[in-house]
Amino acid sequence: MEVTARINIDSPTGRKLVREIEKHKKVAKIEYPLPEDLITGTALSHDEVWDKIIDKMSNHYGVDMRKI
């Protein structure tokens, strides 16, 4: 027989519970779900992320970082 439990790992207590369950590898298996943006396909590509970084740096330093 198997039991499914949903543990919120945002709190220290939740993380402690998961660590304790992970110690018992013969009888327990932890499955971590994929982040929602990866499932829906809304994740940014590395080029899009890089463009955002360059834009933020340009605004911060007051210089167009793409021309440097």
GROMACS .gro file of C-alpha atoms in nm:
model
   68
    1MET     CA    1   0.000   0.000   0.000
    2GLU     CA    2   0.123   0.354  -0.081
    3VAL     CA    3   0.041   0.694   0.063
    4THR     CA    4   0.080   1.029  -0.111
    5ALA     CA    5   0.165   1.333   0.100
    6ARG     CA    6   0.201   1.694  -0.009
    7ILE     CA    7   0.460   1.876   0.203
    8ASN     CA    8   0.518   2.249   0.178
    9ILE     CA    9   0.898   2.287   0.176
   10ASP     CA   10   0.884   2.666   0.210
   11SER     CA   11   0.898   2.628   0.588
   12PRO     CA   12   1.180   2.481   0.799
   13THR     CA   13   0.943   2.215   0.934
   14GLY     CA   14   0.852   2.100   0.583
   15ARG     CA   15   1.217   2.077   0.480
   16LYS     CA   16   1.295   1.881   0.796
   17LEU     CA   17   1.016   1.633   0.716
   18VAL     CA   18   1.147   1.581   0.363
   19ARG     CA   19   1.503   1.526   0.488
   20GLU     CA   20   1.374   1.266   0.733
   21ILE     CA   21   1.177   1.086   0.461
   22GLU     CA   22   1.480   1.088   0.227
   23LYS     CA   23   1.677   0.891   0.489
   24HIS     CA   24   1.455   0.587   0.431
   25LYS     CA   25   1.540   0.509   0.068
   26LYS     CA   26   1.416   0.148   0.078
   27VAL     CA   27   1.058   0.239   0.167
   28ALA     CA   28   1.016   0.604   0.060
   29LYS     CA   29   1.068   0.788  -0.265
   30ILE     CA   30   1.052   1.166  -0.303
   31GLU     CA   31   0.930   1.308  -0.636
   32TYR     CA   32   0.978   1.677  -0.700
   33PRO     CA   33   0.734   1.834  -0.951
   34LEU     CA   34   0.864   2.047  -1.236
   35PRO     CA   35   0.821   2.423  -1.200
   36GLU     CA   36   0.494   2.544  -1.353
   37ASP     CA   37   0.665   2.765  -1.615
   38LEU     CA   38   0.852   2.464  -1.755
   39ILE     CA   39   0.527   2.269  -1.786
   40THR     CA   40   0.338   2.549  -1.960
   41GLY     CA   41   0.631   2.645  -2.182
   42THR     CA   42   0.654   3.003  -2.055
   43ALA     CA   43   1.016   2.970  -1.946
   44LEU     CA   44   1.254   3.224  -2.096
   45SER     CA   45   1.535   3.121  -2.326
   46HIS     CA   46   1.891   3.211  -2.229
   47ASP     CA   47   1.893   3.485  -2.497
   48GLU     CA   48   1.581   3.645  -2.348
   49VAL     CA   49   1.731   3.632  -1.999
   50TRP     CA   50   2.058   3.783  -2.125
   51ASP     CA   51   1.867   4.068  -2.295
   52LYS     CA   52   1.690   4.146  -1.967
   53ILE     CA   53   2.022   4.148  -1.781
   54ILE     CA   54   2.177   4.385  -2.034
   55ASP     CA   55   1.873   4.615  -2.012
   56LYS     CA   56   1.892   4.626  -1.632
   57MET     CA   57   2.266   4.695  -1.637
   58SER     CA   58   2.218   4.969  -1.897
   59ASN     CA   59   1.952   5.137  -1.682
   60HIS     CA   60   2.162   5.100  -1.367
   61TYR     CA   61   2.483   5.245  -1.513
   62GLY     CA   62   2.319   5.493  -1.752
   63VAL     CA   63   2.517   5.350  -2.046
   64ASP     CA   64   2.405   5.129  -2.335
   65MET     CA   65   2.586   4.808  -2.238
   66ARG     CA   66   2.533   4.660  -2.585
   67LYS     CA   67   2.774   4.917  -2.734
   68ILE     CA   68   3.055   4.843  -2.490
   0.00000   0.00000   0.00000
